[in-house]
Amino acid sequence: MKMVNLMNDTENLSLQLEEPEKETEYTFSEEKNKIVGKTLYLVATPIGNLSDISQRAVKVLSEVDFIAAEDTRNTLRLLSCLGISKSVISYYEYNKAQKGEYILRRLKEGESCALVTDAGTPAISDPGEDIVRLCAENDINVTAVPGCCAAITALSLSALSTSRFLFEGFLKGTKSEKKKRLEDLSLERSTIILYEAPHRLKDTLELIYECLGERKIALCRELTKLNEQVIRTTVSGAVKLYNESEPRGEYVLVIDGAAENIKDAFWKDMSIREHVDYYVRLGYEKMAAIKLAAKDRGVGKSSIYKELIDK
Ligand code: SAM
């Protein structure tokens, strides 16, 4: 049974939850929650469900001198839902160099600023990382008001291994640049997390199949919203699904890492070339040998070709 012990003094209000073996202490420190000047607050906002806003986020958004937002229209809508009226300036990919300097100047003059992204945690797949770096380089205090993050929400729902993961965000660049990136990831044993827009989903799934081969995948869409859905399938199953229906909403893709069960595999000490040659010696055509080696390793054919060409 949990014992709740409330200690209240003017400096510190702490709630201790006592459990047989583990003790968790939550501190509601008025001192820590005070808004101070010369500080950038990274404020996480909901990824689709307004109720996910935290009490501290509301307090910080209400009390800072100004808010820097990726999309001011989105943020003004959020603030209006929360009943907050505040000066909001835009800070996004195409004005971040100039606006970063402007925000820094105001912070240096003693103001406090909350940085918010369109949804979720600032600095995760958005220009926030640049302003955090700028502040760190200029001795401006940066603190976080944590909350939703689409990547972590999806990972926790994926039913795939969560012990090690690699966050890739959006695959960037041309098709061949994306392909190269996926090929580089093909031997990665950690679970891989990708963000993708619905209009690019089909192409991305096909590229994943080509470069990573058959794997388990969780397509997490519209997280925390009314139509939240987690589709746990295989990469080929996902390709088939979206050949038959149109992707809708926002997606996080959580992909199984390359096969772990190589410890006992006959090819575990072979290089990729030796692995392919092994099948060739058994009488397979080169193409078939490449396919078999790719299948053994749980990777796409193209990453095997690449190894053969590069080395
Ligand atoms: N900073 C944000 C975070 O903490 O996750 C991510 C910003 S990134 C620009 C936006 C991408 O996150 C979307 O394109 C989508 O891939 C993913 N995303 C955001 N909200 C989501 C939701 N409710 N369901 C699924 N994916 C979501």
Short mmCIF file of C-alpha atoms and ligand atoms in Angstrom, two decimals:
data_model
loop_
_atom_site.label_atom_id
_atom_site.label_comp_id
_atom_site.label_asym_id
_atom_site.label_seq_id
_atom_site.Cartn_x
_atom_site.Cartn_y
_atom_site.Cartn_z
CA MET A 1 0.00 0.00 0.00
CA LYS A 2 1.23 3.50 -0.81
CA MET A 3 1.73 5.98 2.01
CA VAL A 4 1.40 9.59 1.07
CA ASN A 5 3.32 12.06 3.18
CA LEU A 6 2.90 15.74 2.46
CA MET A 7 5.54 18.10 3.76
CA ASN A 8 4.69 21.71 3.36
CA ASP A 9 6.87 24.69 4.06
CA THR A 10 6.99 27.97 2.18
CA GLU A 11 10.16 27.03 0.30
CA ASN A 12 9.36 23.48 -0.62
CA LEU A 13 6.27 21.36 -0.95
CA SER A 14 7.19 17.76 -1.48
CA LEU A 15 5.06 14.68 -1.98
CA GLN A 16 6.64 11.37 -1.13
CA LEU A 17 5.15 8.13 -2.39
CA GLU A 18 6.52 5.32 -0.29
CA GLU A 19 6.56 1.84 -1.69
CA PRO A 20 8.15 -1.28 -0.17
CA GLU A 21 11.38 -1.20 -2.16
CA LYS A 22 11.41 2.02 -4.09
CA GLU A 23 10.77 5.58 -3.05
CA THR A 24 9.81 8.21 -5.59
CA GLU A 25 9.98 11.80 -4.57
CA TYR A 26 8.14 14.50 -6.46
CA THR A 27 9.13 18.00 -5.60
CA PHE A 28 6.82 20.91 -6.24
CA SER A 29 9.41 23.55 -5.69
CA GLU A 30 8.06 27.07 -5.83
CA GLU A 31 11.62 28.25 -6.26
CA LYS A 32 12.16 26.01 -9.30
CA ASN A 33 8.79 26.97 -10.78
CA LYS A 34 9.44 30.70 -10.56
CA ILE A 35 9.92 32.33 -13.97
CA VAL A 36 13.31 33.97 -14.14
CA GLY A 37 14.83 36.36 -16.66
CA LYS A 38 17.65 35.50 -19.06
CA THR A 39 16.14 32.03 -19.44
CA LEU A 40 14.86 30.07 -22.43
CA TYR A 41 12.09 27.62 -21.49
CA LEU A 42 11.58 24.65 -23.85
CA VAL A 43 7.89 24.01 -23.38
CA ALA A 44 6.42 20.74 -24.65
CA THR A 45 2.88 21.07 -26.03
CA PRO A 46 0.28 18.39 -26.87
CA ILE A 47 0.67 16.31 -30.03
CA GLY A 48 -3.07 16.25 -30.60
CA ASN A 49 -4.88 16.10 -27.29
CA LEU A 50 -5.23 19.40 -25.46
CA SER A 51 -5.57 17.62 -22.11
CA ASP A 52 -1.92 16.59 -22.35
CA ILE A 53 -0.71 20.11 -21.58
CA SER A 54 1.00 20.18 -18.18
CA GLN A 55 0.24 22.58 -15.33
CA ARG A 56 3.82 23.85 -15.48
CA ALA A 57 3.57 24.43 -19.25
CA VAL A 58 0.48 26.60 -18.68
CA LYS A 59 2.24 28.53 -15.91
CA VAL A 60 5.37 29.13 -17.98
CA LEU A 61 3.42 30.14 -21.11
CA SER A 62 1.35 32.55 -19.01
CA GLU A 63 4.28 34.15 -17.21
CA VAL A 64 7.22 34.43 -19.61
CA ASP A 65 7.87 37.75 -21.33
CA PHE A 66 7.31 36.32 -24.80
CA ILE A 67 6.85 33.09 -26.73
CA ALA A 68 8.80 31.98 -29.81
CA ALA A 69 6.74 29.58 -31.92
CA GLU A 70 7.35 27.45 -35.00
CA ASP A 71 3.89 28.31 -36.35
CA THR A 72 2.37 31.36 -34.68
CA ARG A 73 -1.17 30.52 -35.89
CA ASN A 74 -1.03 27.09 -34.25
CA THR A 75 0.36 28.50 -31.04
CA LEU A 76 -2.18 31.35 -30.90
CA ARG A 77 -4.93 28.72 -31.24
CA LEU A 78 -3.40 26.72 -28.37
CA LEU A 79 -3.04 29.85 -26.22
CA SER A 80 -6.62 30.82 -26.92
CA CYS A 81 -7.80 27.35 -25.80
CA LEU A 82 -5.77 27.83 -22.60
CA GLY A 83 -7.07 31.38 -22.08
CA ILE A 84 -3.56 32.88 -22.32
CA SER A 85 -2.85 36.17 -24.02
CA LYS A 86 0.84 36.67 -24.77
CA SER A 87 3.20 38.19 -27.30
CA VAL A 88 4.17 35.48 -29.83
CA ILE A 89 6.97 35.79 -32.39
CA SER A 90 7.78 33.32 -35.13
CA TYR A 91 10.92 31.19 -35.07
CA TYR A 92 11.05 28.59 -37.81
CA GLU A 93 13.37 26.95 -40.33
CA TYR A 94 13.54 29.89 -42.76
CA ASN A 95 14.02 32.76 -40.28
CA LYS A 96 15.92 30.93 -37.53
CA ALA A 97 19.31 32.61 -38.16
CA GLN A 98 18.00 36.16 -37.90
CA LYS A 99 15.30 35.45 -35.28
CA GLY A 100 17.71 33.39 -33.21
CA GLU A 101 19.94 36.45 -32.80
CA TYR A 102 16.90 38.59 -31.99
CA ILE A 103 15.70 36.16 -29.29
CA LEU A 104 19.23 35.92 -27.87
CA ARG A 105 19.46 39.72 -27.64
CA ARG A 106 16.20 39.94 -25.69
CA LEU A 107 17.28 37.10 -23.38
CA LYS A 108 20.60 38.83 -22.73
CA GLU A 109 18.67 42.00 -21.84
CA GLY A 110 16.97 40.02 -19.07
CA GLU A 111 13.74 38.75 -20.62
CA SER A 112 12.39 35.20 -20.38
CA CYS A 113 11.21 33.30 -23.45
CA ALA A 114 9.22 30.08 -23.97
CA LEU A 115 10.03 28.14 -27.12
CA VAL A 116 7.24 25.97 -28.50
CA THR A 117 7.07 23.76 -31.54
CA ASP A 118 4.00 22.90 -33.64
CA ALA A 119 3.43 19.91 -31.40
CA GLY A 120 5.48 17.97 -28.89
CA THR A 121 8.93 18.64 -27.53
CA PRO A 122 10.88 21.59 -28.92
CA ALA A 123 14.27 20.80 -30.50
CA ILE A 124 13.19 17.31 -31.59
CA SER A 125 13.02 17.41 -35.42
CA ASP A 126 12.47 21.16 -35.48
CA PRO A 127 14.70 24.28 -35.52
CA GLY A 128 14.71 24.44 -31.71
CA GLU A 129 18.09 22.73 -31.53
CA ASP A 130 19.74 25.80 -33.09
CA ILE A 131 18.45 28.28 -30.52
CA VAL A 132 19.36 25.90 -27.68
CA ARG A 133 22.93 25.77 -29.04
CA LEU A 134 23.04 29.55 -29.45
CA CYS A 135 21.90 30.06 -25.85
CA ALA A 136 24.37 27.46 -24.53
CA GLU A 137 27.20 29.22 -26.40
CA ASN A 138 26.16 32.55 -24.89
CA ASP A 139 25.74 31.40 -21.29
CA ILE A 140 21.98 31.83 -21.37
CA ASN A 141 20.17 29.42 -19.09
CA VAL A 142 17.99 26.85 -20.92
CA THR A 143 15.51 24.74 -19.03
CA ALA A 144 12.85 22.23 -20.12
CA VAL A 145 9.19 21.83 -19.31
CA PRO A 146 8.87 18.23 -20.52
CA GLY A 147 5.79 16.60 -21.95
CA CYS A 148 4.65 14.91 -25.14
CA CYS A 149 7.05 13.65 -27.76
CA ALA A 150 5.62 11.75 -30.73
CA ALA A 151 8.71 9.53 -31.06
CA ILE A 152 8.67 8.30 -27.46
CA THR A 153 4.88 7.88 -27.42
CA ALA A 154 5.10 5.73 -30.56
CA LEU A 155 8.04 3.69 -29.29
CA SER A 156 6.23 2.87 -26.07
CA LEU A 157 3.18 1.67 -28.04
CA SER A 158 5.10 -0.22 -30.73
CA ALA A 159 5.44 -3.61 -28.98
CA LEU A 160 9.00 -3.66 -30.36
CA SER A 161 12.18 -3.61 -28.29
CA THR A 162 12.49 -0.34 -26.39
CA SER A 163 15.82 -1.11 -24.71
CA ARG A 164 17.89 0.50 -27.47
CA PHE A 165 16.54 2.79 -30.15
CA LEU A 166 17.77 5.12 -32.84
CA PHE A 167 15.77 8.24 -33.57
CA GLU A 168 16.14 9.23 -37.21
CA GLY A 169 13.37 11.84 -37.49
CA PHE A 170 12.42 12.65 -41.10
CA LEU A 171 14.53 11.01 -43.83
CA LYS A 172 15.98 14.01 -45.61
CA GLY A 173 17.00 14.85 -49.15
CA THR A 174 16.48 13.24 -52.53
CA LYS A 175 15.35 9.67 -53.04
CA SER A 176 18.94 8.51 -53.44
CA GLU A 177 20.02 10.35 -50.28
CA LYS A 178 17.18 8.71 -48.34
CA LYS A 179 18.15 5.35 -49.80
CA LYS A 180 21.75 5.83 -48.77
CA ARG A 181 20.67 6.72 -45.23
CA LEU A 182 18.47 3.63 -44.98
CA GLU A 183 21.25 1.44 -46.34
CA ASP A 184 23.54 2.84 -43.64
CA LEU A 185 20.88 1.86 -41.10
CA SER A 186 20.33 -1.63 -42.49
CA LEU A 187 22.67 -3.37 -40.05
CA GLU A 188 21.55 -1.27 -37.09
CA ARG A 189 20.37 -3.58 -34.31
CA SER A 190 18.47 -0.92 -32.35
CA THR A 191 14.81 -0.17 -32.98
CA ILE A 192 14.56 2.68 -35.52
CA ILE A 193 12.10 5.58 -35.22
CA LEU A 194 11.13 7.69 -38.24
CA TYR A 195 8.72 10.59 -38.70
CA GLU A 196 6.82 10.75 -41.99
CA ALA A 197 4.18 12.89 -43.64
CA PRO A 198 1.16 11.04 -45.08
CA HIS A 199 1.79 12.10 -48.69
CA ARG A 200 5.30 10.56 -48.61
CA LEU A 201 4.41 7.45 -46.61
CA LYS A 202 3.93 5.00 -49.51
CA ASP A 203 7.26 5.90 -51.14
CA THR A 204 9.05 5.73 -47.81
CA LEU A 205 7.62 2.30 -46.99
CA GLU A 206 8.73 0.99 -50.39
CA LEU A 207 12.20 2.37 -49.81
CA ILE A 208 12.32 0.79 -46.35
CA TYR A 209 11.40 -2.58 -47.88
CA GLU A 210 14.06 -2.21 -50.54
CA CYS A 211 16.84 -1.20 -48.12
CA LEU A 212 15.98 -2.94 -44.83
CA GLY A 213 14.12 -5.99 -46.08
CA GLU A 214 11.30 -7.70 -44.24
CA ARG A 215 10.91 -6.62 -40.61
CA LYS A 216 8.29 -5.91 -38.03
CA ILE A 217 7.01 -2.34 -38.12
CA ALA A 218 4.52 -0.32 -36.06
CA LEU A 219 2.78 2.50 -37.92
CA CYS A 220 1.59 4.86 -35.21
CA ARG A 221 -0.88 7.42 -36.52
CA GLU A 222 -2.86 10.27 -35.00
CA LEU A 223 -1.41 9.55 -31.55
CA THR A 224 -3.46 10.87 -28.61
CA LYS A 225 -6.25 11.92 -31.02
CA LEU A 226 -9.70 10.44 -31.50
CA ASN A 227 -8.50 8.32 -34.44
CA GLU A 228 -5.32 7.08 -32.78
CA GLN A 229 -4.21 3.83 -34.40
CA VAL A 230 -1.18 1.58 -34.02
CA ILE A 231 -0.82 -0.81 -36.94
CA ARG A 232 1.61 -3.56 -35.96
CA THR A 233 2.58 -5.42 -39.12
CA THR A 234 5.56 -6.20 -41.35
CA VAL A 235 7.17 -3.82 -43.86
CA SER A 236 5.69 -5.76 -46.80
CA GLY A 237 2.31 -5.81 -45.00
CA ALA A 238 2.47 -2.02 -44.64
CA VAL A 239 3.39 -1.56 -48.33
CA LYS A 240 0.41 -3.75 -49.28
CA LEU A 241 -1.94 -1.92 -46.89
CA TYR A 242 -1.11 1.47 -48.38
CA ASN A 243 -1.34 0.19 -51.94
CA GLU A 244 -4.96 -0.51 -51.09
CA SER A 245 -5.78 2.56 -48.95
CA GLU A 246 -4.68 6.18 -48.58
CA PRO A 247 -2.53 7.20 -45.60
CA ARG A 248 -4.23 9.83 -43.45
CA GLY A 249 -2.96 11.89 -40.53
CA GLU A 250 0.46 12.09 -38.93
CA TYR A 251 2.68 9.05 -38.64
CA VAL A 252 5.58 7.77 -36.62
CA LEU A 253 7.17 4.58 -37.97
CA VAL A 254 8.84 2.29 -35.47
CA ILE A 255 10.92 -0.38 -37.19
CA ASP A 256 12.52 -3.47 -35.70
CA GLY A 257 16.33 -3.44 -35.66
CA ALA A 258 18.32 -5.88 -37.80
CA ALA A 259 17.94 -9.50 -36.65
CA GLU A 260 19.48 -10.12 -33.23
CA ASN A 261 19.65 -13.86 -33.52
CA ILE A 262 22.98 -13.92 -35.31
CA LYS A 263 24.84 -15.47 -32.39
CA ASP A 264 24.28 -18.98 -33.69
CA ALA A 265 24.06 -18.10 -37.38
CA PHE A 266 26.41 -20.06 -39.63
CA TRP A 267 27.46 -16.83 -41.36
CA LYS A 268 28.17 -14.81 -38.22
CA ASP A 269 31.95 -14.71 -38.80
CA MET A 270 31.68 -14.24 -42.57
CA SER A 271 32.04 -10.88 -44.29
CA ILE A 272 29.15 -9.98 -46.60
CA ARG A 273 31.27 -10.97 -49.63
CA GLU A 274 32.13 -14.34 -48.05
CA HIS A 275 28.47 -14.84 -47.24
CA VAL A 276 27.43 -14.25 -50.87
CA ASP A 277 30.32 -16.42 -52.15
CA TYR A 278 29.17 -19.21 -49.85
CA TYR A 279 25.84 -19.40 -51.70
CA VAL A 280 27.55 -19.01 -55.09
CA ARG A 281 29.73 -22.01 -54.23
CA LEU A 282 26.57 -23.94 -53.41
CA GLY A 283 25.49 -23.33 -57.01
CA TYR A 284 23.21 -20.29 -56.74
CA GLU A 285 23.33 -17.51 -59.35
CA LYS A 286 24.93 -14.31 -57.99
CA MET A 287 21.54 -12.51 -57.75
CA ALA A 288 19.97 -15.39 -55.88
CA ALA A 289 23.01 -15.58 -53.58
CA ILE A 290 22.68 -11.86 -52.78
CA LYS A 291 18.98 -12.30 -52.03
CA LEU A 292 19.67 -15.24 -49.71
CA ALA A 293 22.45 -13.39 -47.86
CA ALA A 294 20.15 -10.38 -47.50
CA LYS A 295 17.38 -12.57 -46.15
CA ASP A 296 19.73 -14.28 -43.65
CA ARG A 297 20.88 -10.90 -42.36
CA GLY A 298 17.41 -9.35 -42.29
CA VAL A 299 18.56 -6.52 -44.59
CA GLY A 300 17.62 -5.33 -48.06
CA LYS A 301 19.39 -6.53 -51.24
CA SER A 302 20.64 -3.03 -51.94
CA SER A 303 22.72 -2.89 -48.78
CA ILE A 304 24.42 -6.15 -49.82
CA TYR A 305 25.13 -4.73 -53.32
CA LYS A 306 26.52 -1.61 -51.72
CA GLU A 307 28.93 -3.61 -49.55
CA LEU A 308 30.06 -5.62 -52.56
CA ILE A 309 30.68 -2.48 -54.61
CA ASP A 310 32.29 -0.44 -51.81
CA LYS A 311 34.75 -3.08 -50.63
N1 SAM B 1 8.85 18.01 -31.81
C1 SAM B 1 7.84 17.03 -32.13
C2 SAM B 1 7.89 15.88 -31.13
O1 SAM B 1 8.18 16.05 -30.00
O2 SAM B 1 7.57 14.76 -31.50
C3 SAM B 1 7.94 16.53 -33.53
C4 SAM B 1 7.87 17.59 -34.58
S1 SAM B 1 7.94 16.94 -36.17
C5 SAM B 1 8.12 18.48 -37.04
C6 SAM B 1 6.30 16.50 -36.57
C7 SAM B 1 6.17 15.02 -36.85
O3 SAM B 1 5.96 14.32 -35.64
C8 SAM B 1 4.96 14.68 -37.71
O4 SAM B 1 5.23 14.83 -39.10
C9 SAM B 1 4.71 13.23 -37.35
O5 SAM B 1 5.62 12.38 -38.02
C10 SAM B 1 5.06 13.25 -35.86
N2 SAM B 1 3.84 13.49 -35.07
C11 SAM B 1 3.50 14.61 -34.43
N3 SAM B 1 2.31 14.45 -33.82
C12 SAM B 1 1.90 13.19 -34.08
C13 SAM B 1 0.74 12.43 -33.74
N4 SAM B 1 -0.23 12.93 -32.99
N5 SAM B 1 0.67 11.16 -34.19
C14 SAM B 1 1.64 10.63 -34.94
N6 SAM B 1 2.73 11.32 -35.31
C15 SAM B 1 2.87 12.57 -34.88
#
